[in-house]
Amino acid sequence: AQKVTQAQTEISVVEKEDVTLDCVYETRDTTYYLFWYKQPPSGELVFLIRRNSFDEQNEISGRYSWNFQKSTSSFNFTITASQVVDSAVYFCALSGDNYGQNFVFGPGTRLSVLP
Amino acid sequence: DTAVSQTPKYLVTQMGNDKSIKCEQNLGHDTMYWYKQDSKKFLKIMFSYNNKELIINETVPNRFSPKSPDKAHLNLHINSLELGDSAVYFCASSQDGWSYTFGSGTRLTVV
């Protein structure tokens, strides 16, 4: 069975601090896909990144960066120089196929960035 | 233009009622989904619908039924609403299972 764990339920940081959101996954599939989504207070889900299991290169997009470590089954997300607008719930997710039947979300981490 | 739109955004109704939530996508995607987000913010898949093939999460009560009049629409119909059905429901679509576009969610409150 597939599972996604986000051990941090809530994190609070002060603006401009760096923060890392942890994500650990479990799957028996050799091919799988990992995602991060942001859910701001308005409620919508905003796609941030996708990564397939064969690509372990870390990725940076502006203040966001992702560290994929297959050896530890982790896909952590770091926000550098956090801003108040980063306050949201962040979901890590795992999909084992192309049609989303096994699309599993983690429980989410609520990030509060204080001014 | 909104890529995946859900209506209504908020729905308050009494126990025992039947209600529907509509979802439309203008992305031309082949697959649409319904997810339920519970009070702990955990997202669970309820249904996926691809080329007229419906795949149901077996844990979903049969009071929930998806209806797809065409490829761009996947509506969620709920019979005999219960208090435990209160949640936020998200519709989503995907072309290849690689990236998903979500609607803004429908907050259902059963009283």
XYZ file of N, CA and C in Angstrom:
678
model
N 0.843 -1.198 0.000
C 0.000 0.000 0.000
C 0.873 1.241 0.000
N 0.344 2.271 -0.608
C 1.092 3.512 -0.665
C 0.710 4.390 0.509
N 1.696 5.125 0.965
C 1.447 5.982 2.116
C 2.366 7.188 2.054
N 1.853 8.319 2.490
C 2.647 9.531 2.571
C 2.545 10.082 3.987
N 3.679 10.344 4.571
C 3.718 10.866 5.934
C 4.339 12.251 5.943
N 3.641 13.160 6.579
C 4.190 14.491 6.831
C 4.137 14.664 8.346
N 5.253 14.442 8.958
C 5.278 14.361 10.419
C 5.018 15.695 11.092
N 5.311 16.771 10.400
C 5.111 18.099 10.989
C 3.665 18.526 10.734
N 2.907 18.622 11.792
C 1.513 19.047 11.634
C 1.445 20.552 11.419
N 2.195 21.281 12.241
C 2.205 22.739 12.127
C 3.615 23.260 12.341
N 3.958 24.274 11.575
C 5.253 24.947 11.733
C 5.005 26.450 11.727
N 5.651 27.136 12.643
C 5.603 28.597 12.639
C 7.016 29.141 12.520
N 7.198 30.082 11.621
C 8.497 30.731 11.460
C 8.266 32.227 11.350
N 9.342 32.951 11.536
C 9.287 34.394 11.357
C 9.751 34.701 9.933
N 9.144 35.684 9.366
C 9.476 36.080 8.003
C 10.986 36.143 7.797
N 11.400 35.680 6.634
C 12.796 35.661 6.174
C 13.568 34.438 6.667
N 12.972 33.670 7.552
C 13.618 32.425 7.951
C 13.450 31.384 6.847
N 14.356 30.442 6.815
C 14.213 29.299 5.917
C 13.436 28.212 6.663
N 12.650 27.458 5.918
C 11.868 26.388 6.557
C 11.823 25.176 5.633
N 11.928 24.016 6.217
C 11.871 22.768 5.452
C 10.687 21.935 5.903
N 9.892 21.521 4.939
C 8.741 20.667 5.202
C 9.110 19.245 4.798
N 8.920 18.326 5.717
C 9.338 16.951 5.474
C 8.224 16.118 4.841
N 8.645 15.198 4.008
C 7.710 14.258 3.391
C 8.409 12.914 3.245
N 7.798 11.896 3.794
C 8.327 10.536 3.666
C 7.229 9.679 3.051
N 7.607 8.857 2.103
C 6.600 8.074 1.403
C 6.930 6.588 1.440
N 5.903 5.803 1.195
C 6.061 4.354 1.101
C 5.354 3.880 -0.155
N 6.040 3.068 -0.912
C 5.431 2.475 -2.093
C 6.219 1.245 -2.495
N 5.540 0.322 -3.145
C 6.219 -0.866 -3.667
C 6.450 -0.726 -5.167
N 5.917 0.340 -5.735
C 6.082 0.555 -7.173
C 7.519 0.961 -7.472
N 7.996 0.552 -8.621
C 9.327 0.991 -9.044
C 9.238 2.323 -9.780
N 8.083 2.561 -10.368
C 7.835 3.852 -11.019
C 6.729 4.557 -10.253
N 7.002 5.742 -9.844
C 5.994 6.509 -9.105
C 6.285 7.993 -9.282
N 5.355 8.784 -8.814
C 5.428 10.226 -9.020
C 5.147 10.931 -7.707
N 5.923 11.939 -7.437
C 5.783 12.701 -6.199
C 5.399 14.137 -6.510
N 4.591 14.696 -5.640
C 4.060 16.040 -5.866
C 4.087 16.841 -4.563
N 4.097 18.153 -4.730
C 3.791 19.067 -3.627
C 2.701 20.013 -4.109
N 1.724 20.227 -3.199
C 0.654 21.178 -3.456
C 0.580 22.153 -2.294
N 0.162 23.377 -2.624
C -0.048 24.407 -1.601
C -1.537 24.706 -1.503
N -2.036 24.775 -0.294
C -3.424 25.152 -0.086
C -3.465 26.405 0.773
N -3.596 27.575 0.151
C -3.677 28.815 0.934
C -5.010 28.910 1.655
N -5.171 29.910 2.498
C -6.426 30.044 3.259
C -7.676 30.095 2.378
N -7.534 30.520 1.159
C -8.691 30.583 0.257
C -9.200 29.201 -0.118
N -8.405 28.164 0.085
C -8.907 26.799 -0.068
C -8.506 26.047 -1.314
N -8.115 26.737 -2.356
C -7.797 25.980 -3.569
C -6.474 25.249 -3.410
N -6.279 24.253 -4.232
C -5.020 23.511 -4.228
C -4.175 23.995 -5.392
N -2.963 24.408 -5.087
C -2.068 24.953 -6.105
C -0.906 23.987 -6.314
N -0.762 23.550 -7.549
C 0.307 22.625 -7.898
C 1.656 23.338 -7.799
N 2.643 22.695 -7.159
C 3.969 23.280 -7.030
C 5.008 22.526 -7.847
N 5.022 21.206 -7.727
C 6.053 20.436 -8.405
C 5.625 18.993 -8.562
N 6.148 18.343 -9.580
C 6.025 16.904 -9.745
C 7.416 16.328 -10.008
N 7.614 15.114 -9.596
C 8.913 14.474 -9.790
C 8.681 12.991 -9.989
N 9.330 12.398 -10.986
C 9.195 10.952 -11.129
C 10.331 10.247 -10.404
N 10.123 8.991 -10.171
C 11.034 8.234 -9.314
C 12.412 8.025 -9.928
N 12.537 8.286 -11.209
C 13.838 8.082 -11.852
C 14.694 9.341 -11.867
N 14.128 10.417 -11.404
C 14.843 11.683 -11.456
C 15.117 12.163 -10.038
N 16.322 11.925 -9.566
C 16.648 12.310 -8.201
C 17.348 13.652 -8.113
N 17.392 14.350 -9.206
C 18.009 15.667 -9.162
C 17.188 16.597 -8.302
N 17.866 17.367 -7.491
C 17.161 18.373 -6.721
C 16.738 19.511 -7.637
N 15.670 20.157 -7.248
C 15.144 21.218 -8.096
C 14.982 22.494 -7.296
N 15.272 23.591 -7.959
C 15.105 24.909 -7.331
C 14.237 25.752 -8.243
N 13.261 26.406 -7.629
C 12.411 27.331 -8.370
C 12.217 28.570 -7.506
N 12.997 29.570 -7.773
C 12.915 30.784 -6.968
C 13.300 30.503 -5.526
N 12.416 30.794 -4.618
C 12.702 30.551 -3.195
C 12.396 29.118 -2.769
N 11.839 28.342 -3.689
C 11.464 26.961 -3.385
C 12.546 25.991 -3.862
N 12.779 24.979 -3.078
C 13.671 23.916 -3.530
C 13.183 22.588 -2.954
N 13.499 21.534 -3.689
C 13.044 20.212 -3.302
C 14.224 19.240 -3.293
N 14.256 18.426 -2.277
C 15.321 17.445 -2.119
C 14.714 16.048 -2.146
N 14.960 15.335 -3.221
C 14.425 13.982 -3.392
C 15.522 12.978 -3.050
N 15.317 12.196 -2.009
C 16.287 11.187 -1.591
C 15.593 9.828 -1.646
N 15.872 9.098 -2.704
C 15.221 7.801 -2.867
C 15.657 6.827 -1.774
N 16.902 6.955 -1.342
C 17.436 6.022 -0.343
C 16.685 6.101 0.979
N 16.159 7.277 1.269
C 15.410 7.452 2.524
C 13.922 7.660 2.268
N 13.515 7.501 1.000
C 12.101 7.688 0.621
C 11.583 9.034 1.114
N 12.343 10.057 0.849
C 11.917 11.380 1.295
C 11.903 12.361 0.134
N 11.024 13.315 0.241
C 10.890 14.351 -0.797
C 10.584 15.650 -0.060
N 11.620 16.245 0.490
C 11.449 17.414 1.349
C 11.426 18.714 0.565
N 10.743 19.665 1.122
C 10.480 20.947 0.452
C 11.001 22.067 1.336
N 11.849 22.915 0.775
C 12.421 24.020 1.533
C 12.006 25.352 0.929
N 11.566 26.236 1.795
C 11.276 27.606 1.391
C 12.360 28.487 1.985
N 13.049 29.200 1.146
C 14.121 30.089 1.587
C 13.558 31.498 1.757
N 14.001 32.157 2.791
C 13.561 33.549 3.039
C 12.043 33.632 2.995
N 11.404 32.922 3.888
C 9.946 32.800 3.873
C 9.265 34.171 3.951
N 8.057 34.187 3.376
C 7.253 35.401 3.378
C 5.877 35.074 3.941
N 5.193 36.107 4.371
C 3.861 35.917 4.964
C 2.931 35.208 3.973
N 3.094 35.495 2.708
C 2.223 34.883 1.682
C 2.471 33.387 1.529
N 3.543 32.903 2.126
C 3.796 31.460 2.085
C 2.934 30.708 3.092
N 2.262 31.422 3.957
C 1.410 30.771 4.953
C 0.308 29.980 4.254
N 0.266 28.700 4.533
C -0.671 27.810 3.856
C -0.498 26.418 4.436
N -1.347 25.517 3.966
C -1.125 24.098 4.241
C -0.462 23.501 3.009
N 0.579 22.744 3.226
C 1.324 22.148 2.124
C 1.145 20.641 2.164
N 0.775 20.100 1.020
C 0.544 18.662 0.909
C 1.604 18.028 0.019
N 2.141 16.940 0.504
C 2.968 16.075 -0.313
C 2.070 14.946 -0.817
N 2.287 14.501 -2.033
C 1.425 13.454 -2.587
C 2.225 12.483 -3.440
N 1.663 11.297 -3.584
C 2.329 10.209 -4.303
C 1.335 9.561 -5.243
N 1.746 9.329 -6.462
C 0.901 8.616 -7.412
C 1.691 7.483 -8.013
N 1.044 6.325 -8.123
C 1.749 5.156 -8.627
C 1.428 4.823 -10.064
N 0.535 5.580 -10.691
C 0.165 5.247 -12.062
C -0.271 6.507 -12.770
N -0.702 6.333 -14.007
C -1.041 7.495 -14.819
C -2.465 7.992 -14.642
N -3.279 7.274 -13.934
C -4.674 7.687 -13.856
C -5.119 8.044 -12.445
N -4.178 8.135 -11.536
C -4.508 8.695 -10.228
C -5.280 7.790 -9.303
N -5.454 6.534 -9.664
C -6.192 5.674 -8.740
C -5.460 5.509 -7.431
N -4.158 5.618 -7.502
C -3.375 5.469 -6.287
C -2.771 6.791 -5.854
N -3.455 7.844 -6.153
C -2.977 9.179 -5.814
C -3.236 9.390 -4.332
N -2.182 9.368 -3.548
C -2.311 9.469 -2.101
C -1.709 10.774 -1.611
N -2.476 11.498 -0.844
C -1.968 12.734 -0.250
C -1.521 12.482 1.185
N -0.504 13.204 1.604
C -0.153 13.232 3.016
C -1.153 14.091 3.772
N -1.066 14.107 5.080
C -2.028 14.852 5.890
C -1.819 16.355 5.847
N -0.716 16.795 5.301
C -0.475 18.224 5.181
C 0.289 18.796 6.360
N 1.011 19.866 6.091
C 1.721 20.631 7.129
C 1.249 22.067 7.032
N 0.751 22.586 8.152
C 0.297 23.978 8.167
C 1.473 24.872 8.501
N 1.833 25.733 7.570
C 2.936 26.661 7.764
C 2.386 28.052 8.040
N 2.819 28.621 9.132
C 2.468 30.005 9.457
C 3.744 30.830 9.442
N 3.758 31.846 8.595
C 4.910 32.750 8.538
C 4.484 34.062 9.171
N 5.146 34.396 10.262
C 4.762 35.579 11.034
C 5.598 36.781 10.602
N 4.968 37.944 10.563
C 5.722 39.146 10.139
C 6.722 39.586 11.197
N -9.737 32.350 -17.726
C -10.774 31.335 -17.578
C -10.371 30.311 -16.544
N -11.312 29.940 -15.695
C -11.047 28.924 -14.687
C -10.908 27.565 -15.361
N -9.854 26.831 -15.014
C -9.597 25.565 -15.681
C -10.529 24.464 -15.161
N -10.649 24.371 -13.850
C -11.550 23.410 -13.225
C -12.460 24.207 -12.287
N -13.728 24.195 -12.575
C -14.641 24.981 -11.760
C -15.654 24.081 -11.087
N -15.891 24.389 -9.827
C -16.860 23.628 -9.039
C -17.943 24.576 -8.553
N -19.157 24.069 -8.546
C -20.258 24.835 -7.978
C -21.173 23.904 -7.196
N -21.661 24.340 -6.055
C -21.401 25.642 -5.441
C -20.102 25.629 -4.645
N -19.661 26.763 -4.196
C -18.469 26.839 -3.364
C -18.809 26.464 -1.918
N -19.994 26.822 -1.490
C -20.464 26.472 -0.155
C -21.848 25.842 -0.283
N -22.082 24.826 0.539
C -23.370 24.140 0.508
C -23.719 23.723 1.932
N -24.815 24.271 2.438
C -25.295 23.894 3.765
C -26.644 23.233 3.584
N -26.807 22.061 4.155
C -28.037 21.319 3.938
C -28.361 20.445 5.145
N -29.562 19.978 5.214
C -29.978 19.167 6.346
C -29.727 17.683 6.092
N -29.586 16.963 7.167
C -29.455 15.512 7.075
C -30.621 14.929 6.298
N -30.299 13.927 5.514
C -31.347 13.222 4.782
C -31.610 13.783 3.392
N -31.132 14.993 3.142
C -31.347 15.587 1.821
C -30.443 14.946 0.778
N -30.825 15.167 -0.493
C -29.988 14.764 -1.628
C -29.437 16.028 -2.271
N -28.156 16.019 -2.579
C -27.541 17.198 -3.175
C -26.540 16.796 -4.245
N -26.246 17.742 -5.125
C -25.233 17.520 -6.164
C -24.219 18.645 -6.163
N -23.007 18.283 -6.485
C -21.937 19.258 -6.698
C -21.469 19.093 -8.137
N -21.366 20.212 -8.829
C -20.997 20.146 -10.240
C -19.519 20.468 -10.432
N -18.946 19.839 -11.437
C -17.554 20.103 -11.780
C -17.399 20.122 -13.286
N -16.705 21.135 -13.749
C -16.466 21.270 -15.178
C -15.005 21.636 -15.410
N -14.403 21.029 -16.414
C -13.031 21.395 -16.764
C -12.959 21.751 -18.242
N -12.188 22.801 -18.522
C -12.046 23.259 -19.908
C -10.649 23.008 -20.440
N -9.977 22.020 -19.859
C -8.599 21.720 -20.242
C -8.506 20.612 -21.281
N -9.620 19.987 -21.581
C -9.588 18.870 -22.524
C -8.979 17.612 -21.949
N -8.891 17.550 -20.632
C -8.305 16.369 -19.984
C -9.228 15.159 -20.099
N -8.605 13.990 -20.110
C -9.370 12.753 -20.262
C -9.888 12.198 -18.945
N -9.241 12.540 -17.865
C -9.591 11.925 -16.589
C -9.992 12.987 -15.580
N -11.062 12.709 -14.875
C -11.511 13.603 -13.814
C -11.656 12.823 -12.514
N -11.591 13.549 -11.414
C -11.551 12.922 -10.098
C -12.406 13.704 -9.108
N -12.819 12.988 -8.078
C -13.369 13.640 -6.900
C -12.565 13.197 -5.684
N -12.211 14.208 -4.858
C -11.496 13.956 -3.622
C -12.289 14.546 -2.461
N -12.151 13.899 -1.315
C -12.764 14.420 -0.098
C -11.651 14.826 0.868
N -11.728 16.036 1.376
C -10.775 16.501 2.373
C -11.489 16.541 3.709
N -11.006 15.742 4.632
C -11.709 15.675 5.914
C -11.230 16.771 6.863
N -11.740 16.720 8.065
C -11.460 17.796 9.019
C -9.988 17.866 9.403
N -9.282 16.793 9.183
C -7.855 16.791 9.475
C -7.031 17.180 8.249
N -7.709 17.659 7.219
C -7.051 18.133 6.000
C -6.486 17.013 5.150
N -6.873 15.787 5.459
C -6.380 14.660 4.680
C -7.234 14.486 3.446
N -6.575 14.350 2.287
C -7.286 14.202 1.019
C -7.382 12.741 0.642
N -8.582 12.311 0.327
C -8.783 10.925 -0.091
C -9.513 10.884 -1.415
N -9.040 10.033 -2.310
C -9.710 9.928 -3.595
C -11.032 9.181 -3.430
N -12.035 9.667 -4.131
C -13.337 9.003 -4.095
C -13.610 8.276 -5.404
N -13.422 8.986 -6.505
C -13.696 8.417 -7.824
C -12.685 8.952 -8.827
N -12.459 8.154 -9.853
C -11.822 8.685 -11.045
C -12.625 8.205 -12.240
N -12.661 9.013 -13.282
C -13.488 8.719 -14.457
C -12.657 9.024 -15.679
N -12.408 7.995 -16.481
C -11.554 8.132 -17.653
C -12.185 7.420 -18.824
N -12.481 8.185 -19.895
C -13.047 7.583 -21.111
C -14.211 6.650 -20.787
N -15.075 7.150 -19.970
C -16.282 6.429 -19.569
C -16.013 5.242 -18.665
N -14.807 5.132 -18.185
C -14.513 4.084 -17.224
C -14.461 4.686 -15.838
N -15.307 4.180 -14.986
C -15.392 4.699 -13.628
C -14.655 3.769 -12.681
N -13.780 4.346 -11.910
C -13.085 3.569 -10.892
C -13.447 4.148 -9.540
N -13.969 3.301 -8.714
C -14.514 3.755 -7.441
C -13.633 3.278 -6.298
N -13.383 4.178 -5.376
C -12.728 3.776 -4.149
C -13.751 2.989 -3.336
N -13.419 1.769 -3.022
C -14.397 0.870 -2.401
C -14.840 1.326 -1.017
N -14.112 2.260 -0.449
C -14.527 2.733 0.880
C -15.605 3.811 0.804
N -15.899 4.270 -0.390
C -16.905 5.326 -0.534
C -18.302 4.724 -0.444
N -19.151 5.252 0.418
C -20.523 4.722 0.530
C -21.273 4.855 -0.793
N -22.173 3.926 -1.044
C -22.895 3.980 -2.321
C -23.932 5.090 -2.363
N -24.026 5.871 -1.308
C -24.862 7.081 -1.353
C -24.228 8.141 -2.263
N -22.933 7.959 -2.517
C -22.222 8.881 -3.394
C -22.178 8.292 -4.800
N -22.549 9.087 -5.771
C -22.501 8.591 -7.143
C -22.018 9.695 -8.069
N -21.009 9.399 -8.865
C -20.552 10.376 -9.853
C -21.372 10.240 -11.124
N -21.579 11.376 -11.767
C -22.317 11.357 -13.020
C -21.561 12.207 -14.033
N -21.282 11.626 -15.175
C -20.501 12.326 -16.193
C -21.286 12.414 -17.489
N -21.942 13.548 -17.737
C -22.707 13.697 -18.975
C -21.800 13.779 -20.206
N -20.580 14.257 -19.997
C -19.602 14.320 -21.091
C -18.213 14.425 -20.477
N -17.231 14.444 -21.341
C -15.837 14.385 -20.900
C -15.443 15.570 -20.030
N -16.121 16.677 -20.193
C -15.734 17.890 -19.479
C -16.426 18.035 -18.130
N -17.310 17.143 -17.804
C -18.078 17.273 -16.573
C -18.057 15.983 -15.765
N -17.884 16.147 -14.474
C -18.042 15.020 -13.558
C -18.712 15.555 -12.301
N -19.996 15.296 -12.192
C -20.763 15.794 -11.070
C -20.828 14.746 -9.974
N -20.961 15.225 -8.759
C -21.032 14.329 -7.602
C -22.410 14.450 -6.983
N -23.109 13.332 -6.956
C -24.442 13.324 -6.363
C -24.399 12.543 -5.062
N -25.025 13.117 -4.032
C -25.000 12.477 -2.723
C -26.438 12.307 -2.238
N -26.802 11.089 -1.933
C -28.136 10.800 -1.401
C -28.107 10.699 0.118
N -29.233 11.020 0.709
C -29.411 10.818 2.155
C -28.205 11.310 2.965
N -27.930 12.574 2.850
C -26.753 13.153 3.474
C -26.700 12.893 4.969
N -25.490 12.635 5.449
C -25.248 12.380 6.865
C -24.272 13.428 7.404
N -24.281 13.572 8.737
C -23.399 14.555 9.352
C -21.942 14.325 8.959
N -21.556 13.076 8.862
C -20.177 12.737 8.552
C -19.758 13.061 7.130
N -20.720 13.456 6.326
C -20.384 13.840 4.953
C -19.838 15.266 4.898
N -19.949 15.984 6.003
C -19.434 17.352 6.028
C -17.927 17.342 5.782
N -17.518 18.081 4.780
C -16.116 18.095 4.374
C -15.984 19.074 3.213
N -14.739 19.224 2.755
C -14.510 19.959 1.521
C -14.259 18.931 0.428
N -14.945 19.075 -0.672
C -14.822 18.148 -1.789
C -14.123 18.863 -2.943
N -13.109 18.201 -3.459
C -12.336 18.770 -4.567
C -12.532 17.934 -5.819
N -12.756 18.626 -6.895
C -12.738 18.019 -8.209
C -11.368 18.284 -8.823
N -10.902 17.392 -9.648
C -9.619 17.573 -10.305
C -9.656 16.921 -11.674
N -8.740 17.324 -12.515
C -8.606 16.678 -13.816
C -7.138 16.494 -14.144
N -6.890 15.553 -15.030
C -5.530 15.287 -15.461
C -5.565 14.676 -16.852
N -4.564 14.993 -17.645
C -4.482 14.391 -18.978
C -3.677 13.096 -18.949
N -2.617 13.138 -18.176
C -1.694 12.006 -18.223
C -1.330 11.468 -16.856
N -2.012 11.960 -15.836
C -1.672 11.540 -14.493
C -0.376 12.138 -14.011
N 0.146 13.066 -14.785
C 1.438 13.673 -14.449
C 1.227 14.935 -13.641
N 0.329 15.736 -14.081
C -0.026 16.933 -13.321
C -1.530 17.001 -13.197
N -1.955 17.481 -12.067
C -3.369 17.537 -11.768
C -3.763 18.987 -11.548
N -4.906 19.324 -12.065
C -5.462 20.649 -11.812
C -6.701 20.487 -10.962
N -6.707 21.191 -9.842
C -7.807 21.066 -8.888
C -8.750 22.254 -8.989
N -10.001 21.964 -8.700
C -10.963 23.036 -8.510
C -10.737 23.700 -7.169
N -11.514 24.704 -6.878
C -11.321 25.473 -5.651
C -12.006 24.852 -4.450
N -12.716 23.761 -4.671
C -13.321 23.061 -3.546
C -14.744 23.495 -3.267
N -15.512 22.584 -2.730
C -16.878 22.854 -2.272
C -16.965 22.452 -0.810
N -17.276 23.420 0.025
C -17.401 23.111 1.452
C -18.831 22.712 1.742
N -19.015 21.447 2.055
C -20.343 20.902 2.366
C -20.510 20.804 3.880
N -21.577 21.401 4.366
C -21.902 21.315 5.796
C -23.283 20.693 5.931
N -23.344 19.596 6.629
C -24.615 18.908 6.859
C -25.035 19.168 8.300
N -26.232 19.688 8.460
C -26.699 20.048 9.814
C -27.917 19.211 10.211
